[in-house]
Coordinates of C-alpha atoms in Angstrom, one line a residue:
X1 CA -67.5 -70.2 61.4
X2 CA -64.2 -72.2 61.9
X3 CA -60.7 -71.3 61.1
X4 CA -60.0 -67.5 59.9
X5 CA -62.6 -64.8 58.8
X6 CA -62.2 -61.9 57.0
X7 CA -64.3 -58.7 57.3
X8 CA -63.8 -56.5 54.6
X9 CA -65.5 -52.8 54.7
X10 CA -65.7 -51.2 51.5
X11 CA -65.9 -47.5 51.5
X12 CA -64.0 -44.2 50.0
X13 CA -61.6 -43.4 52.9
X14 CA -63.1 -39.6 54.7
X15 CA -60.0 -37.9 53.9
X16 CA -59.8 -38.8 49.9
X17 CA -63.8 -38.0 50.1
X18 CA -62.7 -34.6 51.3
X19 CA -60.2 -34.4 48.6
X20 CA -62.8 -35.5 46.2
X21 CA -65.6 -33.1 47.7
X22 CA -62.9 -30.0 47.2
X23 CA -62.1 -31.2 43.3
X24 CA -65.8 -31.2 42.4
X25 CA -65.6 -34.7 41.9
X26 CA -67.8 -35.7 44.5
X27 CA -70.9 -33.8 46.0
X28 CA -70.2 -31.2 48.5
X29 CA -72.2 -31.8 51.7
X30 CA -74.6 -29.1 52.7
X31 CA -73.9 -29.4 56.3
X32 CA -71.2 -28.1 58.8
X33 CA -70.9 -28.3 62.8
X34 CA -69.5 -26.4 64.8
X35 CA -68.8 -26.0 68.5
X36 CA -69.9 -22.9 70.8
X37 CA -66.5 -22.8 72.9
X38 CA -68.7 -20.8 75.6
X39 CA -70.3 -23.9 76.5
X40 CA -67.6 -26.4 75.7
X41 CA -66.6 -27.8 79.2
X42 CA -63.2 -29.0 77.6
X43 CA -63.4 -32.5 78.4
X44 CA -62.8 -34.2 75.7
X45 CA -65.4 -36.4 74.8
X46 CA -66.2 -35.9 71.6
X47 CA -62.3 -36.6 70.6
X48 CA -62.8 -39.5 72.8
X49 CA -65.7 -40.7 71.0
X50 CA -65.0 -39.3 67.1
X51 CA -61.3 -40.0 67.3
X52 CA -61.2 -37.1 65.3
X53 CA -57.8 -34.5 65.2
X54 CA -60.0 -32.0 63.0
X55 CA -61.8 -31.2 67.1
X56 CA -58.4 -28.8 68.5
X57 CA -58.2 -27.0 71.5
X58 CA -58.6 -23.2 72.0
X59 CA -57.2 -21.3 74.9
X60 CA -59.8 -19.5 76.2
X61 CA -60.3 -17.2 79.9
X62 CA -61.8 -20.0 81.2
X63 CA -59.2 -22.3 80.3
X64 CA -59.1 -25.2 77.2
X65 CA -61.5 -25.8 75.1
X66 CA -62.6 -27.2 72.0
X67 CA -63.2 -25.8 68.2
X68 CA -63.2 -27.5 65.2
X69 CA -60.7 -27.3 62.4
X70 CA -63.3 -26.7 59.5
X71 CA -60.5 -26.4 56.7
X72 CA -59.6 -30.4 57.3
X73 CA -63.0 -31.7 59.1
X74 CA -64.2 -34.6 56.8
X75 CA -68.0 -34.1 57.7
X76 CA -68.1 -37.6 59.3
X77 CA -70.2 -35.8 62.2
X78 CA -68.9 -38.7 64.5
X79 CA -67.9 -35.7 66.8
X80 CA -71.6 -35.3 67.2
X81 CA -71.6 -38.5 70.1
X82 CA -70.1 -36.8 72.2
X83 CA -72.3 -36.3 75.1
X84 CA -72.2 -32.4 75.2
X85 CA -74.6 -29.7 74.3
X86 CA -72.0 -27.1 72.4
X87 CA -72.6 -29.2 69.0
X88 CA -75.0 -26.9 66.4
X89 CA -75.0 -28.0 63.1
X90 CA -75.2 -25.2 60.3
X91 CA -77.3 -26.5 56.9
X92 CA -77.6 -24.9 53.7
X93 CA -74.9 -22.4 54.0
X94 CA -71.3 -22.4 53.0
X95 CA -68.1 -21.5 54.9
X96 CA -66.6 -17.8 53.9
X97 CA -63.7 -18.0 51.7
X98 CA -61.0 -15.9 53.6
X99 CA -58.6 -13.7 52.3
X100 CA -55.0 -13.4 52.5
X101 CA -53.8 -10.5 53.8
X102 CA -51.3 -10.2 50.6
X103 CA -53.3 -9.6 47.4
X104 CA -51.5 -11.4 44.3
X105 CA -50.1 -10.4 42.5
X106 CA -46.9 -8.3 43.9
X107 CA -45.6 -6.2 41.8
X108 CA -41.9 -6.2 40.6
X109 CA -41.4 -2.7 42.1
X110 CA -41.9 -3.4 45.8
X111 CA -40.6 -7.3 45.0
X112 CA -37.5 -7.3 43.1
X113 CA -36.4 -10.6 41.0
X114 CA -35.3 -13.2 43.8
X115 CA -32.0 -14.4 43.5
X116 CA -31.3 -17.5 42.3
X117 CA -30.4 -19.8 44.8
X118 CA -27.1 -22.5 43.8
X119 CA -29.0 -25.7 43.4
X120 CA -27.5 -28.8 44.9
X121 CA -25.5 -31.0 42.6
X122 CA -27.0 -34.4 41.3
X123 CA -23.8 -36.1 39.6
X124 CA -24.4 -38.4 42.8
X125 CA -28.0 -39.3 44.5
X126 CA -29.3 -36.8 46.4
X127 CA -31.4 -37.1 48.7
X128 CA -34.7 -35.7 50.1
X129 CA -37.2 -36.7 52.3
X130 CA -40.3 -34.5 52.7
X131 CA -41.9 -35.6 55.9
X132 CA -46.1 -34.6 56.8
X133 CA -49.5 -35.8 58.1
X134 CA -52.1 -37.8 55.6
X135 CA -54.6 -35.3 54.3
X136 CA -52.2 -32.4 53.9
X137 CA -50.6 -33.1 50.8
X138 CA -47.4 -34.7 51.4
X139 CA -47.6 -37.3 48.7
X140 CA -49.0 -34.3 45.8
X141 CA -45.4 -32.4 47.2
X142 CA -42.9 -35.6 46.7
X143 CA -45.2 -35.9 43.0
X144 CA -44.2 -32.2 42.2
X145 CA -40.4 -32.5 43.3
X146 CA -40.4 -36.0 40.8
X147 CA -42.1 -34.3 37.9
X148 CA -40.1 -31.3 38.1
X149 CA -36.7 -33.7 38.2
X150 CA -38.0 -35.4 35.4
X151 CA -38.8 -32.6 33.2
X152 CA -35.2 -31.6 33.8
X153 CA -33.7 -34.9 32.4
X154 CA -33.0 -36.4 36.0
X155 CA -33.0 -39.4 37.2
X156 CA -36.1 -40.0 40.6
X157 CA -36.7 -42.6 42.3
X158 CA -40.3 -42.0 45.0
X159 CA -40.9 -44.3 47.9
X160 CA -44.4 -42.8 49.6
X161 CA -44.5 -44.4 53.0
X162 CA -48.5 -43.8 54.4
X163 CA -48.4 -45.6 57.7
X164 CA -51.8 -45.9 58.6
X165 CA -54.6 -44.7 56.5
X166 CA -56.1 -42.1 58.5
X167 CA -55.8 -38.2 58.8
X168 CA -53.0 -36.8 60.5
X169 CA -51.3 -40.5 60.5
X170 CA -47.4 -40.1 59.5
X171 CA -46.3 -39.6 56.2
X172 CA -42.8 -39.9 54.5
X173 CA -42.0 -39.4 51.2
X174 CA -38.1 -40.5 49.8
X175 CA -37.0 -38.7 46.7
X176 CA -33.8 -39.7 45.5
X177 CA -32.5 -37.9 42.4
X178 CA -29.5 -37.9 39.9
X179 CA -28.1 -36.9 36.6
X180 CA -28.1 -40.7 35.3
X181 CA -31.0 -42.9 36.3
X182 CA -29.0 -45.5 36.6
X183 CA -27.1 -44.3 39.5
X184 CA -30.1 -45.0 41.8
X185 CA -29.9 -48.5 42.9
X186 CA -32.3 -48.3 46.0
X187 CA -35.5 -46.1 46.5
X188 CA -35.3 -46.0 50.7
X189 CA -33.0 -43.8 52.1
X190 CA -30.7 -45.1 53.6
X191 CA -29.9 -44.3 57.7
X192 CA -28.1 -41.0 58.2
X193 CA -28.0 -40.6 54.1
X194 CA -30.8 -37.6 54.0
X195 CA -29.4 -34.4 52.4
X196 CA -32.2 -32.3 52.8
X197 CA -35.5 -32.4 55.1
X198 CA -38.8 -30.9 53.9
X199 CA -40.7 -31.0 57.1
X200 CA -44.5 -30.2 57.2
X201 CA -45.2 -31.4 60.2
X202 CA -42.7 -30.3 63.6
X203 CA -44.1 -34.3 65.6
X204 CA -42.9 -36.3 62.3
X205 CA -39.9 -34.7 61.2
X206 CA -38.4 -35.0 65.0
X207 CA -40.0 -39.1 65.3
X208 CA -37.1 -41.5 65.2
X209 CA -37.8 -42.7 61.6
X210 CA -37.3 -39.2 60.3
X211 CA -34.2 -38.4 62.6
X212 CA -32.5 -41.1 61.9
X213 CA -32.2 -40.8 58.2
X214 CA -30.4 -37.6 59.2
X215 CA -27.1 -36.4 59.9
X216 CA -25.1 -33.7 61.0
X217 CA -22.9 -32.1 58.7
X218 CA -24.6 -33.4 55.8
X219 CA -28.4 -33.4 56.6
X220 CA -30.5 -29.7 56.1
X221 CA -34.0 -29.2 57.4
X222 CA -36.5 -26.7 56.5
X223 CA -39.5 -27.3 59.1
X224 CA -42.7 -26.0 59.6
X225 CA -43.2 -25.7 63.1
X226 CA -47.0 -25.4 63.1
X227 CA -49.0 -27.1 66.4
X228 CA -50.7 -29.7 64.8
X229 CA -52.9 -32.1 67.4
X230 CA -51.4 -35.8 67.8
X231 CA -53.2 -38.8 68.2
X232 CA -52.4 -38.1 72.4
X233 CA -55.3 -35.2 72.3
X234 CA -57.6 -37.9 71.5
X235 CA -56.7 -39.8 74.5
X236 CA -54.9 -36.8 76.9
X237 CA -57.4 -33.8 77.0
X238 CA -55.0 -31.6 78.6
X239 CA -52.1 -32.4 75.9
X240 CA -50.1 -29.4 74.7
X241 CA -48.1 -29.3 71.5
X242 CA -44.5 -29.8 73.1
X243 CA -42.8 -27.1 70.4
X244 CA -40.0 -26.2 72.2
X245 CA -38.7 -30.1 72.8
X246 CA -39.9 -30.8 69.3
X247 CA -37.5 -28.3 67.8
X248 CA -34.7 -29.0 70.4
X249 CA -34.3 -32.6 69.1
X250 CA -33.7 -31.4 65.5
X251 CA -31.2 -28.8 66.5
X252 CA -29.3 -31.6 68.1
X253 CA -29.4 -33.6 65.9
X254 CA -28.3 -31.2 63.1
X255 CA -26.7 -28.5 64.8
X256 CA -28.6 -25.3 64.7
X257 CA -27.4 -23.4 61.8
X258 CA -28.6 -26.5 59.7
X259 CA -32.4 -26.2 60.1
X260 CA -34.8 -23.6 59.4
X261 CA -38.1 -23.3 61.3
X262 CA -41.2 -21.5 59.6
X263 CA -44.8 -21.5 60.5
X264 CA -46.0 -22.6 57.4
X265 CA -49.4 -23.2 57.8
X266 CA -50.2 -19.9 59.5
X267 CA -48.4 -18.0 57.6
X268 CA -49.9 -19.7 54.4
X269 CA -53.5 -18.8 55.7
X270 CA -52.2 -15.5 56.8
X271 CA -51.2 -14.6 53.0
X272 CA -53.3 -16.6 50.7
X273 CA -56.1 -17.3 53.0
X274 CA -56.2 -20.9 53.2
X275 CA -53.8 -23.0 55.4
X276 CA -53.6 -26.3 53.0
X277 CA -51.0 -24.4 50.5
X278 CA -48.7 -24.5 53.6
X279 CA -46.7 -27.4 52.5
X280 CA -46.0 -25.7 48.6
X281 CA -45.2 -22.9 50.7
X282 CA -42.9 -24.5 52.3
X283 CA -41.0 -25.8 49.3
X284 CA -40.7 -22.7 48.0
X285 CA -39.1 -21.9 51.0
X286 CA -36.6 -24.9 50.8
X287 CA -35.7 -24.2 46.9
X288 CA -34.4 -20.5 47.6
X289 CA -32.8 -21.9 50.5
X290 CA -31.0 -24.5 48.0
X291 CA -32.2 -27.9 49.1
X292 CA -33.8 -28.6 46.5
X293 CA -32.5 -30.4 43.4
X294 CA -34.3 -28.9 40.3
X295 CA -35.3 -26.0 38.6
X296 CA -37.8 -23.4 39.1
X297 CA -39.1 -23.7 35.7
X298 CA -39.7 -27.2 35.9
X299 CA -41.3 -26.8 39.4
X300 CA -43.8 -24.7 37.6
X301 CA -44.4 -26.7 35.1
X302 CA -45.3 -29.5 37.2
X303 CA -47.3 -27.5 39.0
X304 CA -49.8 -26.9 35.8
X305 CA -49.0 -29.9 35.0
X306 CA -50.8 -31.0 37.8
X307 CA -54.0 -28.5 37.4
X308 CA -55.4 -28.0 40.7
X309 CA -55.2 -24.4 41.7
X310 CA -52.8 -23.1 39.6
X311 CA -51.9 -19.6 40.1
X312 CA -52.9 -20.5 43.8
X313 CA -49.9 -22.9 44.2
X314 CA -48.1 -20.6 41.9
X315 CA -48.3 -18.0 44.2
X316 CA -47.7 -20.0 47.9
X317 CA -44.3 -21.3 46.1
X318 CA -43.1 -17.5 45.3
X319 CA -44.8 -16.3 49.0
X320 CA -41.9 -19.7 50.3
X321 CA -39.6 -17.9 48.3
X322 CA -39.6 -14.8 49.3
X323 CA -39.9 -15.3 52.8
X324 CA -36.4 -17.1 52.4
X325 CA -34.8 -14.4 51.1
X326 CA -36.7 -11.2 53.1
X327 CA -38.7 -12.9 56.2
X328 CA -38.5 -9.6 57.9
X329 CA -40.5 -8.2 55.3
X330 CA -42.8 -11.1 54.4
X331 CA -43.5 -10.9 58.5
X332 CA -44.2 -7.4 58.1
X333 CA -46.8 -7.8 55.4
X334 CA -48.5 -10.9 57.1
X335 CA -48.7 -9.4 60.5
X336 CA -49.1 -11.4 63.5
X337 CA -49.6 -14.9 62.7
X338 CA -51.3 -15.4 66.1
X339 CA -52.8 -12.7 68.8
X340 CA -50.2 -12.0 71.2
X341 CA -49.7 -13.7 74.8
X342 CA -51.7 -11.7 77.2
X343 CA -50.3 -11.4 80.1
X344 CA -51.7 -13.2 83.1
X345 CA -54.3 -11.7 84.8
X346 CA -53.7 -10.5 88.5
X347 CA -55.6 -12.2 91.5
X348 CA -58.1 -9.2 91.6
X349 CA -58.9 -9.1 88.0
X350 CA -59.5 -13.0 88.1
X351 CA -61.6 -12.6 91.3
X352 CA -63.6 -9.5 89.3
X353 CA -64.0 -11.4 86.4
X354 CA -65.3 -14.4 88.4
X355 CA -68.0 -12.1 90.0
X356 CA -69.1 -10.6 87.1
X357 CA -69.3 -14.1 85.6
X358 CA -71.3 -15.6 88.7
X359 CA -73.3 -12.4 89.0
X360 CA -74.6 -12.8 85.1
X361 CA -75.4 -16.7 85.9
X362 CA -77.7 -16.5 88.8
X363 CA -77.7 -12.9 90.4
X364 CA -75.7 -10.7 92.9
X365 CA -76.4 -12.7 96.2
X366 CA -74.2 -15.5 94.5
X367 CA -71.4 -13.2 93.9
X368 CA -71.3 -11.9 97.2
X369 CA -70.9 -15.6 98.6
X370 CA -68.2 -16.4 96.1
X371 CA -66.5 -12.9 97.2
X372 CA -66.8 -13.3 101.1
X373 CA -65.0 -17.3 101.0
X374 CA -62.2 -15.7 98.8
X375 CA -61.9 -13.1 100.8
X376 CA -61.5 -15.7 104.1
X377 CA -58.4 -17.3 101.7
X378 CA -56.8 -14.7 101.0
X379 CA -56.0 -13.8 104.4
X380 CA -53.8 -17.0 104.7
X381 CA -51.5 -15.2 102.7
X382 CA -50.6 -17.6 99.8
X383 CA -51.4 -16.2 96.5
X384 CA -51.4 -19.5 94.6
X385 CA -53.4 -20.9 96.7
X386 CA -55.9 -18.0 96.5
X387 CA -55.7 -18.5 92.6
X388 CA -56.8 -21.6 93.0
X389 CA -59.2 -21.3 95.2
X390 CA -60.8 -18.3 92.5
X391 CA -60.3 -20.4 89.9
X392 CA -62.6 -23.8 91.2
X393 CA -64.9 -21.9 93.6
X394 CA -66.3 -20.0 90.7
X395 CA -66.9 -23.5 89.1
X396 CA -68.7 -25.2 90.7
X397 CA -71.0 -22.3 92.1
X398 CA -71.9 -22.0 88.4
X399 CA -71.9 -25.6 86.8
X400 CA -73.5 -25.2 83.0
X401 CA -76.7 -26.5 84.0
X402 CA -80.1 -25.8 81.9
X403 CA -80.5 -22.2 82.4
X404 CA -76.6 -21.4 82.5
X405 CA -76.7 -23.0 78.7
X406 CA -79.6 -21.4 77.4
X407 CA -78.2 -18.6 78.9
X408 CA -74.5 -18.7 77.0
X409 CA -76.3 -19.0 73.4
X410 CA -79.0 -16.6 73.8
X411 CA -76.7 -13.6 75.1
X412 CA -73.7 -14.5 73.7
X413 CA -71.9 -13.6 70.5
X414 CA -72.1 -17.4 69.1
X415 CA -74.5 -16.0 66.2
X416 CA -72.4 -12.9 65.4
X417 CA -69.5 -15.2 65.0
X418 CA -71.3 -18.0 62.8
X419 CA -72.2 -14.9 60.4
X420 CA -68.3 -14.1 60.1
X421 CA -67.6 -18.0 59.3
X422 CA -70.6 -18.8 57.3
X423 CA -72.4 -17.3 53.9
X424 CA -75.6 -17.7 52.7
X425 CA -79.4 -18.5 54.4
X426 CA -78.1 -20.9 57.0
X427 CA -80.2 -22.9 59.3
X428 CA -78.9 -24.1 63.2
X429 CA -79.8 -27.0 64.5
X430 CA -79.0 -28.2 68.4
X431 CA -78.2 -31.6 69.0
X432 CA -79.5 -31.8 72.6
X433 CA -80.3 -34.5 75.5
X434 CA -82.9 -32.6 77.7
X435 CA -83.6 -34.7 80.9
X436 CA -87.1 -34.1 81.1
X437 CA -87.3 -35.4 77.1
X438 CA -84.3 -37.8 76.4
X439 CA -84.3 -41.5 76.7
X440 CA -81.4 -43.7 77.1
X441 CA -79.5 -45.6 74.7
X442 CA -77.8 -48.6 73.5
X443 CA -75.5 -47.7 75.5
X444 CA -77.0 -46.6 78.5
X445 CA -76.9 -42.9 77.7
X446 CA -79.3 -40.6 77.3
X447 CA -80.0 -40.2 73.3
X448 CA -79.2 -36.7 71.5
X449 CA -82.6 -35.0 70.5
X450 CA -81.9 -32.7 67.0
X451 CA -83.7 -29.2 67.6
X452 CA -84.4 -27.1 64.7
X453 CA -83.5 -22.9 64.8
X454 CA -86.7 -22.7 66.4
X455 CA -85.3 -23.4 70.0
X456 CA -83.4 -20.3 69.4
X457 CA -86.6 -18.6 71.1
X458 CA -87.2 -20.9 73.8
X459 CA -83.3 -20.9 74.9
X460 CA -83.9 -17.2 75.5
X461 CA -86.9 -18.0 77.4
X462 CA -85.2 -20.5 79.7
X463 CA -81.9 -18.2 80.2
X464 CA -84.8 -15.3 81.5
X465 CA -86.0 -18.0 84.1
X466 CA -82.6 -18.9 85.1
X467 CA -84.0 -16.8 88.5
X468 CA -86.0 -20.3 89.5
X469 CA -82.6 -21.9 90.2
X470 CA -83.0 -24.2 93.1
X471 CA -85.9 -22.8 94.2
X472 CA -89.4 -25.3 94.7
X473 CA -90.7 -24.2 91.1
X474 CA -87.5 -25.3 89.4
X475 CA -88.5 -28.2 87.1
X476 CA -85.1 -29.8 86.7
X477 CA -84.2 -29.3 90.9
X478 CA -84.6 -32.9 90.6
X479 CA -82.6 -34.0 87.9
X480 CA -79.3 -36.7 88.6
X481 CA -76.9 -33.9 87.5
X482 CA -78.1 -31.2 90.0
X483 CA -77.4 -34.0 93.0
X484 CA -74.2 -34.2 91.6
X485 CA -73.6 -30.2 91.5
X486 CA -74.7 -29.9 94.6
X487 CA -73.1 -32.2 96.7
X488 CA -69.6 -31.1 94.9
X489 CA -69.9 -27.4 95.7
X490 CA -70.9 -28.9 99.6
X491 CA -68.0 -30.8 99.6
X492 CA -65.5 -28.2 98.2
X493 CA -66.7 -25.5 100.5
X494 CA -65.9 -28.2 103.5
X495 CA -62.7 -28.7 102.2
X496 CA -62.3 -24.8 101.9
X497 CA -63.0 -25.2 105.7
X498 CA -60.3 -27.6 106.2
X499 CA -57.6 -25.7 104.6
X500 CA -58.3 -22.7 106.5
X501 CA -58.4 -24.2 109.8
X502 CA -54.8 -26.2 108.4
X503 CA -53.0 -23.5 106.6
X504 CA -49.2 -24.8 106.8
X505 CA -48.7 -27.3 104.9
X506 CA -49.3 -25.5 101.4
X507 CA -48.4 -28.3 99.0
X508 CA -51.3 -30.5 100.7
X509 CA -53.6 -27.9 100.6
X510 CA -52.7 -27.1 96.8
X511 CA -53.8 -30.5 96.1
X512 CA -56.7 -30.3 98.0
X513 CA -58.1 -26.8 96.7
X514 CA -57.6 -28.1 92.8
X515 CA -59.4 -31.4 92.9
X516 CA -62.4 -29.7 91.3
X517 CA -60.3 -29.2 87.9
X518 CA -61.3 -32.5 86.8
X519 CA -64.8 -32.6 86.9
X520 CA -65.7 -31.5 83.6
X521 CA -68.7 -32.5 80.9
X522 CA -72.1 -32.9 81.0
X523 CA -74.4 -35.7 82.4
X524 CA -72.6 -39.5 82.3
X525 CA -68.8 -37.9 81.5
X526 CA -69.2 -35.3 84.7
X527 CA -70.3 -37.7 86.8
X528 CA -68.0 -40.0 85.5
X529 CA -65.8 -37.6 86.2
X530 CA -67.1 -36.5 89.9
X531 CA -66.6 -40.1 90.9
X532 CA -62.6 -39.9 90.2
X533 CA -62.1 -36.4 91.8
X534 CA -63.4 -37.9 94.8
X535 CA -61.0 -40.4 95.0
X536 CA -58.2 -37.5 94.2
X537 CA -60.2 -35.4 97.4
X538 CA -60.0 -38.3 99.2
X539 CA -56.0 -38.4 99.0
X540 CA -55.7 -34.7 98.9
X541 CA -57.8 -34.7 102.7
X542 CA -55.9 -37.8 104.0
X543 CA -52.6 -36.4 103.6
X544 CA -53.6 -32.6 104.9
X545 CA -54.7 -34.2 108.4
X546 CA -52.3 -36.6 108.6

């Protein structure tokens, strides 16, 4: 047609269905998925393809890779295109409510009364801007803080700034409030006129719209400093949460005796075993520090005001406040809110580790072969080099074909894990594109086939065979994606070669060891991939002989 058209798609936004679906207001979906992080490659498609930040990454001995975050997942399933076999949906089951580690409620004995903190004065505006992500409850905080002014007799003013309308996009939320209504001529605040900063999310409250409606001397910040995924995983596989810069550009900006950090959310689902009541923890945590305008009284009575999860909210507002005032001995109670770093493992236990591994996929002769070529590299003498070396070797010698997948889900602990996340008579189901049995798709891939729990069996069947592994029996010794295997590993054992024959410059032969790090996925995103590290081994041999 001519001139402008509009399209207009009418539907309940995922996040609000969520919301919905948790308020009994809308009908829960029976069905979960989940990823088995043993045969997650780590390379990112299904973000790339679901644009989804509930899909996180997980460190794991064999590097980054992908779980999903089922306490914000909207059950869209879009995840599901990605072209990878570590999907497995879960029907007719339920996810385990966790506990906290904190039973409420404590009693007075070993929690004294808190003392009252000095509230800030309202004779003139004050401000506060609560900062967050959509889906977290940014907008239900800035709606407590307003009630709970206005149930004092105070004038508030709300501005609710929602950027785009999608999970995890930026949120702001500008509170003004004072004695006399009329005292509040504009609802924005105004550049460098914040008072206080209620950050729930570390990437937003250090963005340039929320540091700049701060200032030092006047502005405070209580922040939860939580690693939350940006839109950049979607698009960066390899991103990292940048927590250390994060929090450097607010203590710059404030000073550092003006901002607070707190891991909110983890400590949230630490004591009251779910991570959403992070935010209310968080105020709590700002009122006993004083940056908060109103009384505690009328925060709880805005707070059953509200009705959703009462004593719940009830309790992560005291659990804020007390780990203002005592956070050695909230920290004590909660224990580690994360498993501690483990220290690096040496080149031998890597090298063991990588033998066991290669020894479990196909059989002993392979781990000998993997052994002997280290062995040839380590004599040159550079251990990070040798690393290296250990580290892509082992890959491509064991690329997740067939057998290696069957194999990680039939003697692996993926079911013993599903029965600590999930209650009730729960069915799998494997979303799968066999090569002997997929056709391709619209768009030239091959289509996902949905297996019922009755692979289960056959999976175990095919990991036992895994012993016909390139041998003239092997059905799938045929298949696109074995050509592709195989002339990598030929290549990267030629290169192997090269380095050992041209040992002196190290910085070229780092380059050239590590090219295998990006070949990751499965079928048209690792050959996808393959073709690009060959252009990066291409460079890597150039500059080595020139």
């Amino acid at each position: 047609y001519p001139g402008v058209s509009v399209l207009i798609y009418d539907q309940v936004c995922a996040t609000e269905a969520r919301r919905r679906r948790k308020r009994g207001k809308m009908p829960a979906i029976g069905r979960r998925v989940v990823i088995n992080e043993a045969v997650c490659e780590g390379c990112g498609d299904c973000s790339v393809q679901s644009n989804c930040l509930s899909i996180v990454p997980v460190d794991t001995a064999f590097g980054t890779k992908r779980q999903i975050d089922q306490s914000s997942c909207n059950q869209d399933f879009s995840c599901l295109r990605g072209f990878c076999p570590s999907f497995v949906g879960i029907e007719g089951g339920w996810l385990k409510k966790r506990q906290g580690v904190a039973d409420p409620p404590v009693d007075t004995e070993s929690w004294p009364l808190l003392p009252a903190p000095r509230l800030p004065a309202t004779t003139q505006p004050y401000n506060l801007l609560i900062t967050g992500v959509g889906g977290m409850g940014v907008i239900t905080l800035g709606a407590l803080v307003g009630m709970a002014a206005h149930l004092d007799g105070k004038g508030i003013s709300t501005l609710d700034m929602t950027g785009l309308a999608q999970k995890y996009g930026a949120v702001f939320s500008h509170l003004r409030i004072a004695d006399r209504p009329e005292d509040i001529h504009a609802a924005r605040i105004a550049t460098g006129e914040a008072h206080a900063v209620l950050g729930g999310d570390l990437v937003v409250s250090a963005s340039s719209e929320a540091l700049s409606k701060m200032l030092e001397g006047r502005t405070r910040a209580v922040v939860s400093c939580t690693d939350t995924p940006t839109a950049e995983f979607t698009r960066n596989r390899d991103w990292h949460f940048p927590l250390a810069g994060l929090q450097r550009s607010l203590s710059d900006t404030l000073g550092q005796a003006a901002v607070d950090f707190i891991d909110a959310q983890h400590l949230a689902g630490r004591l009251m075993g779910d991570s959403l009541y992070g935010n209310m923890l968080l105020l709590g945590y700002a009122w006993q520090k004083g940056l908060v305008p109103v009384s505690a009284q009328a925060l709880d009575q805005a707070i059953v005001l509200n009705g959703m999860t009462v004593e719940a909210n009830r309790q992560a507002f005291m659990w804020g406040r007390r780990a203002a005032a005592n956070p050695e001995k909230v920290a004590q109670i909660a224990g580690p809110l994360t498993a501690p770093a483990q220290p690096e493992a040496s080149l031998d236990e890597l090298i063991a580790s990588r033998v066991s591994h290669l020894t479990a996929y196909q059989d002993a002769g392979l781990a000998e072969r993997y052994r002997r070529r280290i062995s040839s590299l380590r004599a040159l003498g550079d251990e990070t080099l040798s690393r290296s070396v250990a580290i892509q070797y082992a890959r491509l010698l064991a690329p997740k074909d067939e057998y290696e997948v069957a194999r990680l889900y039939a003697e692996g602990d993926f079911l013993r894990r599903l029965g600590e996340q999930f209650d009730g008579a729960w069915r799998l189901s494997f979303h799968l594109a066999p090569p002997l049995l997929s056709r391709p798709g619209a768009d030239g891939r091959p289509k996902k086939i949905t297996f019922g729990a009755w692979l289960l069996p056959v999976l175990k069947l095919v990991a036992k065979a895994r012993r016909l592994r390139g041998t003239w029996v092997d059905p799938f010794r045929f298949a696109p994606d074995r050509a592709v295997d195989r002339r990598l590993l030929a290549d990267y054992e030629a290169d192997l070669e090269l380095i050992g024959k041209m040992s002196g410059n190290i910085d070229h032969c780092l380059a050239l060891a590590n090219w295998p790090e990006a070949v990751r996925g499965f079928g048209p995103v690792r050959a996808a991939a393959a073709e690009l590290a060959m252009q990066t081994r291409e460079r890597a041999r150039s500059a080595l002989m020139a």
